[in-house]
Short mmCIF file of C-alpha atoms in Angstrom, two decimals:
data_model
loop_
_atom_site.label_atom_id
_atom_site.label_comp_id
_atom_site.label_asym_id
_atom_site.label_seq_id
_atom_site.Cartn_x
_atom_site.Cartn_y
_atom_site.Cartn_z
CA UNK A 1 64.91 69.82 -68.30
CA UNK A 2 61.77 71.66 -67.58
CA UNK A 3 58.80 69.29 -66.05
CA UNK A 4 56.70 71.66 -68.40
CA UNK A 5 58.89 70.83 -71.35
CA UNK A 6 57.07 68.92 -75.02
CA UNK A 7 59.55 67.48 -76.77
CA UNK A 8 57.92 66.34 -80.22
CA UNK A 9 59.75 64.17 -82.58
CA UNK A 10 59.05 63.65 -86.02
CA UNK A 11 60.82 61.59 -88.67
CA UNK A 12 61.27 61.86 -91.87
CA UNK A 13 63.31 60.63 -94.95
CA UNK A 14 66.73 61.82 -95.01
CA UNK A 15 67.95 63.69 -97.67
CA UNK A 16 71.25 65.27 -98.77
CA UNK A 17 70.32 68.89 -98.19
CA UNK A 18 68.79 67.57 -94.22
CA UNK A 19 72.60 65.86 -93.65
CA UNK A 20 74.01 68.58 -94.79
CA UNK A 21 72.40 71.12 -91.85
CA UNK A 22 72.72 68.26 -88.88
CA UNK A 23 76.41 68.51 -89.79
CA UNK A 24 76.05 72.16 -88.39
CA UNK A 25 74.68 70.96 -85.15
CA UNK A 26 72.19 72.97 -83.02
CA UNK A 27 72.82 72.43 -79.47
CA UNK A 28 73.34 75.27 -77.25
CA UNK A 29 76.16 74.61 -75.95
CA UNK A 30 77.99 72.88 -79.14
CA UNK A 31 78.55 69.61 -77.61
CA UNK A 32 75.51 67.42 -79.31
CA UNK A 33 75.74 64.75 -82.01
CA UNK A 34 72.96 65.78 -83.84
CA UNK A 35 72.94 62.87 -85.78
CA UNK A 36 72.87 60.54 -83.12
CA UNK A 37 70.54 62.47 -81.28
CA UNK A 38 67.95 63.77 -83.64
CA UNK A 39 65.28 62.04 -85.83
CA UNK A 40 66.98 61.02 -89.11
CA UNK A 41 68.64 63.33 -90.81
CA UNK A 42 67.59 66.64 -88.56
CA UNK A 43 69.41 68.85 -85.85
CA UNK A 44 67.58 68.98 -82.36
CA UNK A 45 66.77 72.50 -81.67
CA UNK A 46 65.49 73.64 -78.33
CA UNK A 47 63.32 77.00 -78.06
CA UNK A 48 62.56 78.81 -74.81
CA UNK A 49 59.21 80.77 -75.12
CA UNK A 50 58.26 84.40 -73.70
CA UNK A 51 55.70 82.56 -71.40
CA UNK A 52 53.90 79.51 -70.76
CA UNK A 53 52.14 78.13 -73.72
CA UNK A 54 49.55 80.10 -75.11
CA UNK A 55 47.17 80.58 -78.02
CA UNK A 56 50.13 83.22 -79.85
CA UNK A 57 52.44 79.79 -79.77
CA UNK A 58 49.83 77.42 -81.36
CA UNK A 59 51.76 77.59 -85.20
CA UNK A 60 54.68 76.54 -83.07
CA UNK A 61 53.39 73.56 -82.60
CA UNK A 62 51.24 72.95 -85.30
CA UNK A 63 54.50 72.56 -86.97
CA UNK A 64 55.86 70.33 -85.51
CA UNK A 65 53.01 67.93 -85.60
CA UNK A 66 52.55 68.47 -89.14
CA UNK A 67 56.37 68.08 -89.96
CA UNK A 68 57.09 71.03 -91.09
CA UNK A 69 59.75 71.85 -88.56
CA UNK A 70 61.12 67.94 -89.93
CA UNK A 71 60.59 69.06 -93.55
CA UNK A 72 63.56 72.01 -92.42
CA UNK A 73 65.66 69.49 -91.19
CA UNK A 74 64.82 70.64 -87.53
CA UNK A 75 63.77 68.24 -84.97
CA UNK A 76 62.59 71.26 -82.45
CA UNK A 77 61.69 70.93 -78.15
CA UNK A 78 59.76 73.94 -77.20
CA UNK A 79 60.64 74.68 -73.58
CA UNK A 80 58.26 77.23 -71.84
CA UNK A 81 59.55 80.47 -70.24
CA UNK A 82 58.74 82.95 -67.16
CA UNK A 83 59.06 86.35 -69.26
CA UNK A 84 61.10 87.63 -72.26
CA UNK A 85 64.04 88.78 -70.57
CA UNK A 86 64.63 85.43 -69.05
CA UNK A 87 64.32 84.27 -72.51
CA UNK A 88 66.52 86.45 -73.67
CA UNK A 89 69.52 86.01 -71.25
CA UNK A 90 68.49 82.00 -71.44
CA UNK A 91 69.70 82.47 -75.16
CA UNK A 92 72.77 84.80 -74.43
CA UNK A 93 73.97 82.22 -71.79
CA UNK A 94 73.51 79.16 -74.68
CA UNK A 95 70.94 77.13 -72.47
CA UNK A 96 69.33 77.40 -75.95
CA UNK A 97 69.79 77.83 -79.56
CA UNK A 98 66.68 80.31 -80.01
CA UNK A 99 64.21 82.38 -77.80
CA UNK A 100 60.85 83.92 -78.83
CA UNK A 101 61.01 86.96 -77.01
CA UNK A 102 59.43 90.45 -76.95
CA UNK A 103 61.39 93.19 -78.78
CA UNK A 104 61.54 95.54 -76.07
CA UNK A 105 63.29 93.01 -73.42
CA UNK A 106 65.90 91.80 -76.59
CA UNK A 107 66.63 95.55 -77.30
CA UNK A 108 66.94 96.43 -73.52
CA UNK A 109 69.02 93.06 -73.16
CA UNK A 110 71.29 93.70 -75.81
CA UNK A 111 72.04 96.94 -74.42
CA UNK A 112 73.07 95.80 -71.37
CA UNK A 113 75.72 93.06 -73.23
CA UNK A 114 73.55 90.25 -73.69
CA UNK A 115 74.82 88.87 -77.53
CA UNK A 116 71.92 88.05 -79.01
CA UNK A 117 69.75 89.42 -81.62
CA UNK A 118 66.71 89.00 -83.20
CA UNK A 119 66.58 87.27 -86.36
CA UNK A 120 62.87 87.99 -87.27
CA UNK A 121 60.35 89.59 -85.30
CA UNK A 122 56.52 87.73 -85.91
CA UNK A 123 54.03 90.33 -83.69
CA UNK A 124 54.56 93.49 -86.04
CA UNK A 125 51.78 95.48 -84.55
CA UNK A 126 51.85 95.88 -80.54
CA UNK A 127 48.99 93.60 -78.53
CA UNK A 128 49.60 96.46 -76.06
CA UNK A 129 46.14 97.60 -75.16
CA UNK A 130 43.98 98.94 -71.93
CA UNK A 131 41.47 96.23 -71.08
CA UNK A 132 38.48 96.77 -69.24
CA UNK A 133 35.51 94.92 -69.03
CA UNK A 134 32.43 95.76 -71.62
CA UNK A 135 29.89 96.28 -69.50
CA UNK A 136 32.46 98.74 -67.25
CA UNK A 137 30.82 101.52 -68.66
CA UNK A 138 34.32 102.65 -69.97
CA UNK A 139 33.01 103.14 -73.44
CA UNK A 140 36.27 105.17 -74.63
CA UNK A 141 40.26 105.80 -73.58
CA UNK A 142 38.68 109.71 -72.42
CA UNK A 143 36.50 107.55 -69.87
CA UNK A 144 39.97 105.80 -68.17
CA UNK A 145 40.09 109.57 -66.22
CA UNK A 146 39.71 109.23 -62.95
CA UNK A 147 39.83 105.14 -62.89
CA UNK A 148 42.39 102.65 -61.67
CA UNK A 149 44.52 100.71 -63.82
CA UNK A 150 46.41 97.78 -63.12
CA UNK A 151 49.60 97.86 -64.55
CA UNK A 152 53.68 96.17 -64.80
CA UNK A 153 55.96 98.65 -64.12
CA UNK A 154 59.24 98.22 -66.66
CA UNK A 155 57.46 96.45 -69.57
CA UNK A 156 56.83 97.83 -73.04
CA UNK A 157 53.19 98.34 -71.97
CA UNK A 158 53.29 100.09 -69.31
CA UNK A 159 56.21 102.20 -69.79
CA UNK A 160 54.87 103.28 -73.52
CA UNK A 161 51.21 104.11 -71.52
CA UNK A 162 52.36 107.81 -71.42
CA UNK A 163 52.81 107.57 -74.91
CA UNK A 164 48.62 106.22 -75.34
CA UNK A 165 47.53 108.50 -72.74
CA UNK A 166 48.98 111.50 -74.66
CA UNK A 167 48.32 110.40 -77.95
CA UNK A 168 44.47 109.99 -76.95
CA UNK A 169 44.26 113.50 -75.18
CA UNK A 170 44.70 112.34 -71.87
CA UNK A 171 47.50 113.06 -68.88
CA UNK A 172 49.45 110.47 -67.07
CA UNK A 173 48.07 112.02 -64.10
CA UNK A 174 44.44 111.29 -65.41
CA UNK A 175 45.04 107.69 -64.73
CA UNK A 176 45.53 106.05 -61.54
CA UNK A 177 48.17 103.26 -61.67
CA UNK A 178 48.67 100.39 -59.34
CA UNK A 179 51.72 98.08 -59.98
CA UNK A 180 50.90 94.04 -59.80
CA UNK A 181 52.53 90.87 -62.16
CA UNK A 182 50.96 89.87 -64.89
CA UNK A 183 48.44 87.38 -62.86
CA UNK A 184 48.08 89.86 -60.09
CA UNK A 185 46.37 92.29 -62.74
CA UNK A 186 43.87 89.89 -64.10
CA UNK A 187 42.99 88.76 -60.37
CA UNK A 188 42.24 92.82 -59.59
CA UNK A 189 40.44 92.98 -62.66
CA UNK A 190 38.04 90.22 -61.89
CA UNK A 191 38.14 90.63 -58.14
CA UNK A 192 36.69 94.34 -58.90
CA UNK A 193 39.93 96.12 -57.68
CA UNK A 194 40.61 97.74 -60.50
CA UNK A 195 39.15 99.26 -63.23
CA UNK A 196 41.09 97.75 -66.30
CA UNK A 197 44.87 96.29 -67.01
CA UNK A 198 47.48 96.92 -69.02
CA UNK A 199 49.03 94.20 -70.85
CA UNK A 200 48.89 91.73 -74.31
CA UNK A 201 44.84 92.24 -75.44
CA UNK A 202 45.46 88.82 -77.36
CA UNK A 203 47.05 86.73 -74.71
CA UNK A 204 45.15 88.07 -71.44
CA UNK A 205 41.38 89.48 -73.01
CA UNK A 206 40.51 86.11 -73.68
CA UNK A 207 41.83 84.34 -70.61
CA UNK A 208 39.59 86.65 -68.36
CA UNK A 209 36.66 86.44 -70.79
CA UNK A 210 36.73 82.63 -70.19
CA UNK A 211 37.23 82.98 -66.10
CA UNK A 212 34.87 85.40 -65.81
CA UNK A 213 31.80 85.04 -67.94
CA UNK A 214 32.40 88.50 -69.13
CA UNK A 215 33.23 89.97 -72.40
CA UNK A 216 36.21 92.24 -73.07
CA UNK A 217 36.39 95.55 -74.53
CA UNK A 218 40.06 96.75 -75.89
CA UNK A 219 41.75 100.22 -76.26
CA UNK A 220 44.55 99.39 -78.44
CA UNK A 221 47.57 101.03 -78.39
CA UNK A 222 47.96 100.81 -82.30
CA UNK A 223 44.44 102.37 -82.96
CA UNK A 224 45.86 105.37 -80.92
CA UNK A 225 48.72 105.66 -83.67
CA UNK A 226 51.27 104.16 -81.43
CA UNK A 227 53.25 100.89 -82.71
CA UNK A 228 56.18 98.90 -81.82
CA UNK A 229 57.26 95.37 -82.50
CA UNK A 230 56.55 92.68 -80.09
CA UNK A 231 57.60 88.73 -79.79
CA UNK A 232 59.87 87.19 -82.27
CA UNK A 233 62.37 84.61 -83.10
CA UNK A 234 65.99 85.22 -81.21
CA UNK A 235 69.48 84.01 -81.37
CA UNK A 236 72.90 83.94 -79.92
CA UNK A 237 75.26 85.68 -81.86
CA UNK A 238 77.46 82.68 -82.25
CA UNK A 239 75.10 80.82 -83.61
CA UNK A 240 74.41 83.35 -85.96
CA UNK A 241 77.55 83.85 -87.28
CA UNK A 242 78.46 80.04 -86.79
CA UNK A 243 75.61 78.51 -88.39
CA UNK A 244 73.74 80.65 -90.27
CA UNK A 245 72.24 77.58 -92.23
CA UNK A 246 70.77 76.22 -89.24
CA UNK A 247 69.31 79.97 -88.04
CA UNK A 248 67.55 80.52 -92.03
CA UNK A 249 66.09 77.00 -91.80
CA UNK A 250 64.69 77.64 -88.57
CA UNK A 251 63.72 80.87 -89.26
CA UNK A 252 62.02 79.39 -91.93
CA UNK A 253 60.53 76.48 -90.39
CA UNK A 254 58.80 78.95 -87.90
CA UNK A 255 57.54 81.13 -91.04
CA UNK A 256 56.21 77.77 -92.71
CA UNK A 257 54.21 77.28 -89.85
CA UNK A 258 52.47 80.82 -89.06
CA UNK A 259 51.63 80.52 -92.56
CA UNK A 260 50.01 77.07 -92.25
CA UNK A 261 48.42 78.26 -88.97
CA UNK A 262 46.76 81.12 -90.55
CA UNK A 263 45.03 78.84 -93.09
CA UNK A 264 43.67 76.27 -90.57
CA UNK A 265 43.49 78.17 -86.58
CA UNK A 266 41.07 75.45 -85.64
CA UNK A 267 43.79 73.03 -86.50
CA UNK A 268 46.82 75.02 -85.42
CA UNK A 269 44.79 75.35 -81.92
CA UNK A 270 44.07 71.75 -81.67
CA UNK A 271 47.54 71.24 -81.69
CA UNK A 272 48.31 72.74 -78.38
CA UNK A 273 45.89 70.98 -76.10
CA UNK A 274 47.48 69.93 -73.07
CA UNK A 275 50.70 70.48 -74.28
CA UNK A 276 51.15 72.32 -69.98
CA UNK A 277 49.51 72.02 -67.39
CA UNK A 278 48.42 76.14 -67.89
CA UNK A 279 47.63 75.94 -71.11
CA UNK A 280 44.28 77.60 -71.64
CA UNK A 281 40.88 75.48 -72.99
CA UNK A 282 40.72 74.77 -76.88
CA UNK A 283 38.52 77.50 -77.74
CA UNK A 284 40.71 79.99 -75.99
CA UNK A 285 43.20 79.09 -77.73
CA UNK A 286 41.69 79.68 -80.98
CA UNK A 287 40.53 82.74 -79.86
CA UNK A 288 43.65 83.83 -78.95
CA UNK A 289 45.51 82.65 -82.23
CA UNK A 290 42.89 84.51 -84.19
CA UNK A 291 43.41 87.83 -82.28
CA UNK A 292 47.33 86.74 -83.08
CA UNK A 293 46.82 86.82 -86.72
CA UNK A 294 46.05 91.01 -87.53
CA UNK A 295 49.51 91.39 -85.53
CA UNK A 296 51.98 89.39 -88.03
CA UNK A 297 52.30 92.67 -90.21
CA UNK A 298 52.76 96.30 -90.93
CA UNK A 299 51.60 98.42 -93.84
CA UNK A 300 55.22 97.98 -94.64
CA UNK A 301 55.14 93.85 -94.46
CA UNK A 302 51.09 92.77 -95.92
CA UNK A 303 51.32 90.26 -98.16
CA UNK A 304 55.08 89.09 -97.40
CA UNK A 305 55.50 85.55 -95.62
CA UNK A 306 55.07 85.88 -91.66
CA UNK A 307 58.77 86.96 -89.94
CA UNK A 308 59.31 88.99 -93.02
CA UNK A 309 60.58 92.96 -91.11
CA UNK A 310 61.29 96.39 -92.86
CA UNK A 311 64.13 98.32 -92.01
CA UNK A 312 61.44 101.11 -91.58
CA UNK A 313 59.61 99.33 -88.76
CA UNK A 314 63.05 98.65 -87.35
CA UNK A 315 63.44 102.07 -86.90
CA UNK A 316 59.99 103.71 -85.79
CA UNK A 317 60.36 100.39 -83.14
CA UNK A 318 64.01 101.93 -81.73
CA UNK A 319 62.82 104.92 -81.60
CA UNK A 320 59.65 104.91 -79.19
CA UNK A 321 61.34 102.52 -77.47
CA UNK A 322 64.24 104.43 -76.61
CA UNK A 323 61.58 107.61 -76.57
CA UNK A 324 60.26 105.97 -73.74
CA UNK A 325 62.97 105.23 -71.88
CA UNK A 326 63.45 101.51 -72.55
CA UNK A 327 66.53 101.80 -74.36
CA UNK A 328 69.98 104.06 -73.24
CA UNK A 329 69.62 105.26 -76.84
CA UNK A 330 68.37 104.86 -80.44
CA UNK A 331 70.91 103.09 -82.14
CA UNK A 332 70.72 101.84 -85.69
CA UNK A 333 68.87 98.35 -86.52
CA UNK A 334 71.92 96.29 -87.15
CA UNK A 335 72.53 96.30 -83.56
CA UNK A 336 69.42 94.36 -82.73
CA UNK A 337 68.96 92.64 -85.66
CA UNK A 338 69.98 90.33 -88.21
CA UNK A 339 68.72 91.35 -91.39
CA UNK A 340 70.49 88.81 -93.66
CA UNK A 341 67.83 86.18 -92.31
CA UNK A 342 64.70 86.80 -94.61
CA UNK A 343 61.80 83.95 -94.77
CA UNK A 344 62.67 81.90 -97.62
CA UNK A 345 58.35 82.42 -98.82
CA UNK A 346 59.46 86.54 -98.45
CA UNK A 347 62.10 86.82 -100.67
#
């Protein structure tokens, strides 16, 4: 296991309904005894995350430390991760029961044969956005002409930054590119290389704020009109089709807890202090929670419980996707996801 890896374990009283899901068992590769090997009366679930811990993660595990993950008859390890499509293949190769992954690798995954889908996607609205710094003079996406942006070629991001550019009257070849990893853009940033970055305004705007002293300004790509879904909840299709009480109480575990996060950040970001060594300071990651929050829905999804999707956002998400050129082709929703898994709060 991971040297990064926080395993939490909470007990609780066991109860019929609890001994009922351990029965299903949760390890990855089917060969636990969740009984023996979770708290009393709950199945040990492992989940790999997109990245290492950050502020987007902080319901995660506020839940666990305020037993609501135990309440579900989960007793849930949160393993960091080193991008989405590792995630993703991590779950298709059963090193663990769920992922939280972004929806453009698990699409792009799944159409290469990876069996997996998602079972609830929690970052509606895309944190895609053009960051520059405020005092850049970049006051608006028609000043990015002409300037240098840092950017990951084959992500969502930066293959969708057509998309922006067009959709804010601008050309690709307005916009200088240059191609770095995602800590290789924040280092040009700061270092003066380049003129802004490409990437998640909730995850890396407030990580640079806090290294550099300087304040962020954001060109989102969803004020531009242009939305997709990002990270959510993932499974292997065995596991969905083998224990499909174990996926809903996860699934609703993780929904419990964005909801709980929402009403306390301060606590929900408390939670996550040094839970890794890379874990940003406590007030970034309330800042970046709170910048989390305004992504958990659509028009289509206010007011339902957090991992609650539409069919409709399903759709508009396949389709600029595959539009631009992340997918082989626009196929229909029930190939990437498994709608029979609702939030028990959204129903």
């Amino acid at each position: 296991m991971s040297s990064f890896t926080r395993r939490v374990t909470t007990a609780v009283a066991a109860t019929t309904a609890m001994l009922t899901l351990a029965a299903c068992g949760g390890g990855s590769g089917g060969e636990n005894t969740p009984a023996a090997e979770g708290a009393e009366g709950t199945t040990p679930v492992t989940l790999m995350l997109n990245w290492y811990p950050y502020g987007e993660h902080a319901p995660l595990y506020y839940g666990v430390q305020e037993g609501i993950f135990a309440e579900h008859g989960i007793d849930l390890t949160i393993d960091p991760g080193q991008g989405s499509t590792r995630t993703a293949q991590a779950v298709g190769g059963k090193q663990v029961d769920f992922g939280w992954s972004d929806t453009a690798a698990v699409l792009s995954n799944i159409d290469q044969g990876v069996d997996i889908k998602s079972v609830g996607v929690f970052l509606q609205t895309t944190p895609s956005a053009v960051q520059v710094f405020a005092d850049s003079g970049i006051e608006e996406p028609a000043d990015l002409a002409g300037r240098t942006i840092a950017v990951s070629a084959g992500d969502a991001p930066t293959t969708t930054f057509p998309m922006f550019l067009a959709d804010v009257g601008l050309a690709p070849g307005d916009v200088k590119e240059q191609n770095l990893d995602s800590a290789g853009k924040m280092a040009a940033l700061m270092a003066g290389r380049v003129d802004g970055l490409i990437g998640f305004a909730h995850d890396q705007g407030p990580t640079i704020a806090n290294k550099s002293g300087r304040e962020m300004r954001y060109f989102r790509y969803s004020d531009a009109g242009l939305n997709f879904f990002s990270n959510g909840l993932i499974s292997h299709n065995s596991t969905i089709n083998d224990k499909p009480e174990l996926v809903q109480s996860m699934l609703d575990a993780v929904s419990a807890s964005y909801a709980a996060a929402k009403e306390d950040p301060e606590a929900a970001a408390k939670a996550m202090v040094g839970v890794d060594p890379q874990t940003p300071p406590e007030h970034v990651l309330l800042q970046q929670w709170q910048e989390t929050i305004p992504l958990l829905n659509t028009p289509a999804t206010t007011g339902k419980a957090p991992g609650t999707n539409a069919e409709e956002d399903w759709t508009s998400t396949i389709a600029t996707l595959s539009e631009a050129g992340l997918l082989q082709s626009a196929k229909a929703p029930a190939e990437y996801w498994a709608s029979s898994f609702v939030p028990a709060a959204g129903q």
